[in-house]
Amino acid sequence: MNETLIFGGSFDPIHNGHVAMLHAAIDQIKPSRTLLIPVGNAWQKSRMPFAPSRHRVAMLKLALPNVTVDDREVSRGGATYSVDTMRELKRDFPKEQFVWLLGSDAFSALDTWEEPAQLAQMVKFAVVRRAGESIALPITPQQHEIVDCDPPGVSSTQIRLRLKGAAAERESAKELVPAAVYEYIQHHQLYL
């Protein structure tokens, strides 16, 4: 049976930490297909993404040109729940097995997600663990796999703050995102 690796997030913007996590998971799991799924309206976040979805989708395609960007959540409208996305994917690809990639912080908070037990029945979780980190299991998923990776310590929030700063600070964001993404951000004057 084919495995599809799913990596969802706001990706606002995608950064080198996201890329490192995804490459580590692909190297370990060796999925037949990988889907990047940018969120539309993330119910857990108190704000909408800062960049419109068309820009976030474009940046994903630039950062990872060999990976499929699935825009079903940004096209759906309204609150975006991972469990609903998985139901759609299971309906669209009934013979696929799905592996959901997430960081240990998101995995530890899985019990706060919409219908976490149902989601856990539909996927195997691939949890990225930083060096020396332990992982708490918030629920008992049927299956999970640990992906050891020590991605750069960077966050999209940190990048957005740098891009709003003085010229030298904006320039320092260049090292945190793929080069094509930085050029796109500059060209479209995002996060200023």
PDB file of C-alpha atoms in Angstrom:
ATOM      1  CA  MET A   1       0.000   0.000   0.000  1.00  0.00           C
ATOM      2  CA  ASN A   2       1.262   3.484  -0.840  1.00  0.00           C
ATOM      3  CA  GLU A   3       2.052   5.975   1.889  1.00  0.00           C
ATOM      4  CA  THR A   4       1.370   9.676   1.525  1.00  0.00           C
ATOM      5  CA  LEU A   5       3.226  12.044   3.826  1.00  0.00           C
ATOM      6  CA  ILE A   6       1.212  15.117   4.821  1.00  0.00           C
ATOM      7  CA  PHE A   7       2.739  18.276   6.240  1.00  0.00           C
ATOM      8  CA  GLY A   8       0.223  20.945   7.150  1.00  0.00           C
ATOM      9  CA  GLY A   9       0.720  24.386   8.621  1.00  0.00           C
ATOM     10  CA  SER A  10       0.230  28.103   8.159  1.00  0.00           C
ATOM     11  CA  PHE A  11       3.640  28.369   6.485  1.00  0.00           C
ATOM     12  CA  ASP A  12       3.489  32.123   7.004  1.00  0.00           C
ATOM     13  CA  PRO A  13       6.188  32.051   5.667  1.00  0.00           C
ATOM     14  CA  ILE A  14       7.705  28.627   5.117  1.00  0.00           C
ATOM     15  CA  HIS A  15      11.213  28.605   6.603  1.00  0.00           C
ATOM     16  CA  ASN A  16      14.350  26.491   6.739  1.00  0.00           C
ATOM     17  CA  GLY A  17      13.090  24.653   9.836  1.00  0.00           C
ATOM     18  CA  HIS A  18      10.013  23.449   7.925  1.00  0.00           C
ATOM     19  CA  VAL A  19      12.204  22.376   5.010  1.00  0.00           C
ATOM     20  CA  ALA A  20      14.633  20.477   7.273  1.00  0.00           C
ATOM     21  CA  MET A  21      11.765  18.670   9.032  1.00  0.00           C
ATOM     22  CA  LEU A  22      10.199  17.643   5.751  1.00  0.00           C
ATOM     23  CA  HIS A  23      13.468  16.403   4.238  1.00  0.00           C
ATOM     24  CA  ALA A  24      14.245  14.362   7.379  1.00  0.00           C
ATOM     25  CA  ALA A  25      10.781  12.774   7.263  1.00  0.00           C
ATOM     26  CA  ILE A  26      11.013  12.004   3.540  1.00  0.00           C
ATOM     27  CA  ASP A  27      14.459  10.435   4.011  1.00  0.00           C
ATOM     28  CA  GLN A  28      13.214   8.245   6.865  1.00  0.00           C
ATOM     29  CA  ILE A  29       9.697   7.335   5.711  1.00  0.00           C
ATOM     30  CA  LYS A  30      10.274   7.255   1.944  1.00  0.00           C
ATOM     31  CA  PRO A  31       6.654   8.053   1.049  1.00  0.00           C
ATOM     32  CA  SER A  32       5.310   7.494  -2.443  1.00  0.00           C
ATOM     33  CA  ARG A  33       3.876  11.016  -2.355  1.00  0.00           C
ATOM     34  CA  THR A  34       4.192  14.110  -0.183  1.00  0.00           C
ATOM     35  CA  LEU A  35       1.535  16.796   0.248  1.00  0.00           C
ATOM     36  CA  LEU A  36       2.062  20.246   1.719  1.00  0.00           C
ATOM     37  CA  ILE A  37      -1.275  21.555   2.977  1.00  0.00           C
ATOM     38  CA  PRO A  38      -1.371  25.232   3.952  1.00  0.00           C
ATOM     39  CA  VAL A  39      -4.178  26.045   6.374  1.00  0.00           C
ATOM     40  CA  GLY A  40      -6.993  28.349   5.446  1.00  0.00           C
ATOM     41  CA  ASN A  41      -8.479  29.652   8.673  1.00  0.00           C
ATOM     42  CA  ALA A  42      -6.563  27.968  11.476  1.00  0.00           C
ATOM     43  CA  TRP A  43      -9.059  27.596  14.312  1.00  0.00           C
ATOM     44  CA  GLN A  44      -6.277  27.357  16.940  1.00  0.00           C
ATOM     45  CA  LYS A  45      -4.708  30.675  16.038  1.00  0.00           C
ATOM     46  CA  SER A  46      -6.135  33.979  17.180  1.00  0.00           C
ATOM     47  CA  ARG A  47      -5.430  35.594  13.852  1.00  0.00           C
ATOM     48  CA  MET A  48      -5.635  34.876  10.185  1.00  0.00           C
ATOM     49  CA  PRO A  49      -2.306  34.340   8.424  1.00  0.00           C
ATOM     50  CA  PHE A  50      -0.507  37.585   7.646  1.00  0.00           C
ATOM     51  CA  ALA A  51       0.070  36.723   3.980  1.00  0.00           C
ATOM     52  CA  PRO A  52      -2.869  35.922   1.713  1.00  0.00           C
ATOM     53  CA  SER A  53      -3.177  32.247   0.848  1.00  0.00           C
ATOM     54  CA  ARG A  54      -2.104  32.761  -2.781  1.00  0.00           C
ATOM     55  CA  HIS A  55       1.262  34.063  -1.563  1.00  0.00           C
ATOM     56  CA  ARG A  56       1.699  31.266   0.976  1.00  0.00           C
ATOM     57  CA  VAL A  57       0.922  28.670  -1.710  1.00  0.00           C
ATOM     58  CA  ALA A  58       3.384  30.336  -4.113  1.00  0.00           C
ATOM     59  CA  MET A  59       6.126  30.380  -1.452  1.00  0.00           C
ATOM     60  CA  LEU A  60       5.582  26.664  -0.746  1.00  0.00           C
ATOM     61  CA  LYS A  61       5.965  25.876  -4.445  1.00  0.00           C
ATOM     62  CA  LEU A  62       9.178  27.916  -4.591  1.00  0.00           C
ATOM     63  CA  ALA A  63      10.644  26.372  -1.434  1.00  0.00           C
ATOM     64  CA  LEU A  64       9.841  22.769  -2.362  1.00  0.00           C
ATOM     65  CA  PRO A  65       9.278  22.570  -6.129  1.00  0.00           C
ATOM     66  CA  ASN A  66       9.242  18.751  -6.166  1.00  0.00           C
ATOM     67  CA  VAL A  67       6.499  18.478  -3.538  1.00  0.00           C
ATOM     68  CA  THR A  68       2.775  18.760  -4.266  1.00  0.00           C
ATOM     69  CA  VAL A  69       1.008  21.713  -2.659  1.00  0.00           C
ATOM     70  CA  ASP A  70      -2.599  20.758  -1.896  1.00  0.00           C
ATOM     71  CA  ASP A  71      -4.701  23.895  -1.454  1.00  0.00           C
ATOM     72  CA  ARG A  72      -7.934  22.226  -0.317  1.00  0.00           C
ATOM     73  CA  GLU A  73      -7.891  23.951   3.084  1.00  0.00           C
ATOM     74  CA  VAL A  74      -7.307  27.461   1.740  1.00  0.00           C
ATOM     75  CA  SER A  75     -10.038  26.843  -0.847  1.00  0.00           C
ATOM     76  CA  ARG A  76     -12.517  25.446   1.681  1.00  0.00           C
ATOM     77  CA  GLY A  77     -13.235  28.645   3.599  1.00  0.00           C
ATOM     78  CA  GLY A  78     -14.357  28.797   7.198  1.00  0.00           C
ATOM     79  CA  ALA A  79     -12.615  27.015  10.056  1.00  0.00           C
ATOM     80  CA  THR A  80      -9.997  24.502   8.971  1.00  0.00           C
ATOM     81  CA  TYR A  81      -9.771  21.217  10.862  1.00  0.00           C
ATOM     82  CA  SER A  82      -7.202  18.511  10.152  1.00  0.00           C
ATOM     83  CA  VAL A  83      -9.764  15.779  10.784  1.00  0.00           C
ATOM     84  CA  ASP A  84     -12.001  17.164   7.997  1.00  0.00           C
ATOM     85  CA  THR A  85      -9.052  17.317   5.626  1.00  0.00           C
ATOM     86  CA  MET A  86      -8.208  13.704   6.430  1.00  0.00           C
ATOM     87  CA  ARG A  87     -11.785  12.621   5.792  1.00  0.00           C
ATOM     88  CA  GLU A  88     -11.578  14.257   2.358  1.00  0.00           C
ATOM     89  CA  LEU A  89      -8.214  12.671   1.600  1.00  0.00           C
ATOM     90  CA  LYS A  90      -9.449   9.230   2.694  1.00  0.00           C
ATOM     91  CA  ARG A  91     -12.473   9.641   0.438  1.00  0.00           C
ATOM     92  CA  ASP A  92     -10.355  10.854  -2.504  1.00  0.00           C
ATOM     93  CA  PHE A  93      -7.594   8.241  -2.049  1.00  0.00           C
ATOM     94  CA  PRO A  94      -9.162   5.216  -0.309  1.00  0.00           C
ATOM     95  CA  LYS A  95      -6.194   2.900  -0.929  1.00  0.00           C
ATOM     96  CA  GLU A  96      -3.586   5.259   0.520  1.00  0.00           C
ATOM     97  CA  GLN A  97      -2.102   5.143   3.986  1.00  0.00           C
ATOM     98  CA  PHE A  98      -1.440   8.585   5.405  1.00  0.00           C
ATOM     99  CA  VAL A  99       1.412   9.770   7.588  1.00  0.00           C
ATOM    100  CA  TRP A 100       0.925  13.161   9.256  1.00  0.00           C
ATOM    101  CA  LEU A 101       4.150  15.054   9.937  1.00  0.00           C
ATOM    102  CA  LEU A 102       4.223  17.427  12.881  1.00  0.00           C
ATOM    103  CA  GLY A 103       6.622  18.818  15.424  1.00  0.00           C
ATOM    104  CA  SER A 104       6.742  17.517  18.970  1.00  0.00           C
ATOM    105  CA  ASP A 105       5.110  20.729  20.239  1.00  0.00           C
ATOM    106  CA  ALA A 106       2.072  20.239  17.994  1.00  0.00           C
ATOM    107  CA  PHE A 107       1.963  16.520  18.808  1.00  0.00           C
ATOM    108  CA  SER A 108       1.979  17.256  22.548  1.00  0.00           C
ATOM    109  CA  ALA A 109      -1.055  19.513  22.035  1.00  0.00           C
ATOM    110  CA  LEU A 110      -2.915  17.050  19.811  1.00  0.00           C
ATOM    111  CA  ASP A 111      -5.605  16.511  22.433  1.00  0.00           C
ATOM    112  CA  THR A 112      -6.691  20.149  21.862  1.00  0.00           C
ATOM    113  CA  TRP A 113      -7.341  19.539  18.155  1.00  0.00           C
ATOM    114  CA  GLU A 114     -10.804  18.909  16.734  1.00  0.00           C
ATOM    115  CA  GLU A 115     -11.676  15.190  17.112  1.00  0.00           C
ATOM    116  CA  PRO A 116      -8.124  14.010  17.897  1.00  0.00           C
ATOM    117  CA  ALA A 117      -9.118  10.374  18.465  1.00  0.00           C
ATOM    118  CA  GLN A 118     -10.783  10.184  15.041  1.00  0.00           C
ATOM    119  CA  LEU A 119      -7.742  11.783  13.409  1.00  0.00           C
ATOM    120  CA  ALA A 120      -5.463   9.286  15.162  1.00  0.00           C
ATOM    121  CA  GLN A 121      -7.490   6.418  13.679  1.00  0.00           C
ATOM    122  CA  MET A 122      -6.969   7.749  10.145  1.00  0.00           C
ATOM    123  CA  VAL A 123      -3.237   8.459  10.160  1.00  0.00           C
ATOM    124  CA  LYS A 124       0.103   7.402  11.475  1.00  0.00           C
ATOM    125  CA  PHE A 125       1.892  10.378  13.032  1.00  0.00           C
ATOM    126  CA  ALA A 126       5.500  11.170  12.173  1.00  0.00           C
ATOM    127  CA  VAL A 127       6.712  13.307  15.065  1.00  0.00           C
ATOM    128  CA  VAL A 128       9.874  15.371  14.690  1.00  0.00           C
ATOM    129  CA  ARG A 129      11.996  15.172  17.795  1.00  0.00           C
ATOM    130  CA  ARG A 130      14.890  17.531  18.369  1.00  0.00           C
ATOM    131  CA  ALA A 131      18.129  16.134  19.786  1.00  0.00           C
ATOM    132  CA  GLY A 132      17.735  15.241  23.465  1.00  0.00           C
ATOM    133  CA  GLU A 133      14.006  15.982  23.523  1.00  0.00           C
ATOM    134  CA  SER A 134      11.403  13.658  25.017  1.00  0.00           C
ATOM    135  CA  ILE A 135       7.912  13.457  23.596  1.00  0.00           C
ATOM    136  CA  ALA A 136       4.713  13.307  25.630  1.00  0.00           C
ATOM    137  CA  LEU A 137       1.860  11.321  24.133  1.00  0.00           C
ATOM    138  CA  PRO A 138      -1.337  13.374  24.604  1.00  0.00           C
ATOM    139  CA  ILE A 139      -3.556  10.604  23.258  1.00  0.00           C
ATOM    140  CA  THR A 140      -2.854   7.039  22.305  1.00  0.00           C
ATOM    141  CA  PRO A 141      -2.565   7.084  18.546  1.00  0.00           C
ATOM    142  CA  GLN A 142      -2.737   3.745  16.787  1.00  0.00           C
ATOM    143  CA  GLN A 143       0.664   4.374  15.300  1.00  0.00           C
ATOM    144  CA  HIS A 144       3.373   6.958  15.517  1.00  0.00           C
ATOM    145  CA  GLU A 145       6.935   7.173  14.337  1.00  0.00           C
ATOM    146  CA  ILE A 146       9.709   9.382  15.655  1.00  0.00           C
ATOM    147  CA  VAL A 147      11.682  11.405  13.109  1.00  0.00           C
ATOM    148  CA  ASP A 148      14.962  12.567  14.588  1.00  0.00           C
ATOM    149  CA  CYS A 149      15.919  15.944  13.232  1.00  0.00           C
ATOM    150  CA  ASP A 150      17.475  19.042  14.683  1.00  0.00           C
ATOM    151  CA  PRO A 151      15.977  21.752  12.497  1.00  0.00           C
ATOM    152  CA  PRO A 152      17.228  25.318  12.805  1.00  0.00           C
ATOM    153  CA  GLY A 153      15.631  27.121  15.733  1.00  0.00           C
ATOM    154  CA  VAL A 154      13.462  29.488  13.754  1.00  0.00           C
ATOM    155  CA  SER A 155       9.805  30.433  13.714  1.00  0.00           C
ATOM    156  CA  SER A 156       7.609  32.173  11.185  1.00  0.00           C
ATOM    157  CA  THR A 157       6.779  34.761  13.867  1.00  0.00           C
ATOM    158  CA  GLN A 158      10.478  35.542  14.288  1.00  0.00           C
ATOM    159  CA  ILE A 159      10.853  35.964  10.523  1.00  0.00           C
ATOM    160  CA  ARG A 160       7.846  38.285  10.258  1.00  0.00           C
ATOM    161  CA  LEU A 161       9.228  40.433  13.089  1.00  0.00           C
ATOM    162  CA  ARG A 162      12.607  40.694  11.375  1.00  0.00           C
ATOM    163  CA  LEU A 163      10.977  41.644   8.088  1.00  0.00           C
ATOM    164  CA  LYS A 164       9.110  44.492   9.814  1.00  0.00           C
ATOM    165  CA  GLY A 165      12.343  45.833  11.340  1.00  0.00           C
ATOM    166  CA  ALA A 166      15.086  48.112  10.082  1.00  0.00           C
ATOM    167  CA  ALA A 167      16.966  47.293   6.865  1.00  0.00           C
ATOM    168  CA  ALA A 168      19.706  45.264   8.589  1.00  0.00           C
ATOM    169  CA  GLU A 169      17.126  43.250  10.504  1.00  0.00           C
ATOM    170  CA  ARG A 170      15.107  42.604   7.333  1.00  0.00           C
ATOM    171  CA  GLU A 171      18.288  41.411   5.626  1.00  0.00           C
ATOM    172  CA  SER A 172      18.946  38.976   8.498  1.00  0.00           C
ATOM    173  CA  ALA A 173      15.704  37.142   7.638  1.00  0.00           C
ATOM    174  CA  LYS A 174      17.403  36.019   4.421  1.00  0.00           C
ATOM    175  CA  GLU A 175      19.279  33.263   6.267  1.00  0.00           C
ATOM    176  CA  LEU A 176      16.071  31.812   7.758  1.00  0.00           C
ATOM    177  CA  VAL A 177      14.099  31.051   4.586  1.00  0.00           C
ATOM    178  CA  PRO A 178      14.940  29.437   1.245  1.00  0.00           C
ATOM    179  CA  ALA A 179      16.499  31.987  -1.141  1.00  0.00           C
ATOM    180  CA  ALA A 180      13.586  31.881  -3.603  1.00  0.00           C
ATOM    181  CA  VAL A 181      11.141  32.538  -0.755  1.00  0.00           C
ATOM    182  CA  TYR A 182      13.136  35.548   0.459  1.00  0.00           C
ATOM    183  CA  GLU A 183      13.174  36.978  -3.076  1.00  0.00           C
ATOM    184  CA  TYR A 184       9.414  36.415  -3.354  1.00  0.00           C
ATOM    185  CA  ILE A 185       8.793  38.140  -0.017  1.00  0.00           C
ATOM    186  CA  GLN A 186      10.894  41.112  -1.094  1.00  0.00           C
ATOM    187  CA  HIS A 187       9.303  41.326  -4.550  1.00  0.00           C
ATOM    188  CA  HIS A 188       5.756  41.261  -3.156  1.00  0.00           C
ATOM    189  CA  GLN A 189       6.629  43.343  -0.069  1.00  0.00           C
ATOM    190  CA  LEU A 190       5.093  40.821   2.313  1.00  0.00           C
ATOM    191  CA  TYR A 191       5.160  41.213   6.107  1.00  0.00           C
ATOM    192  CA  LEU A 192       6.310  44.856   5.979  1.00  0.00           C
TER     193      LEU A 192
END
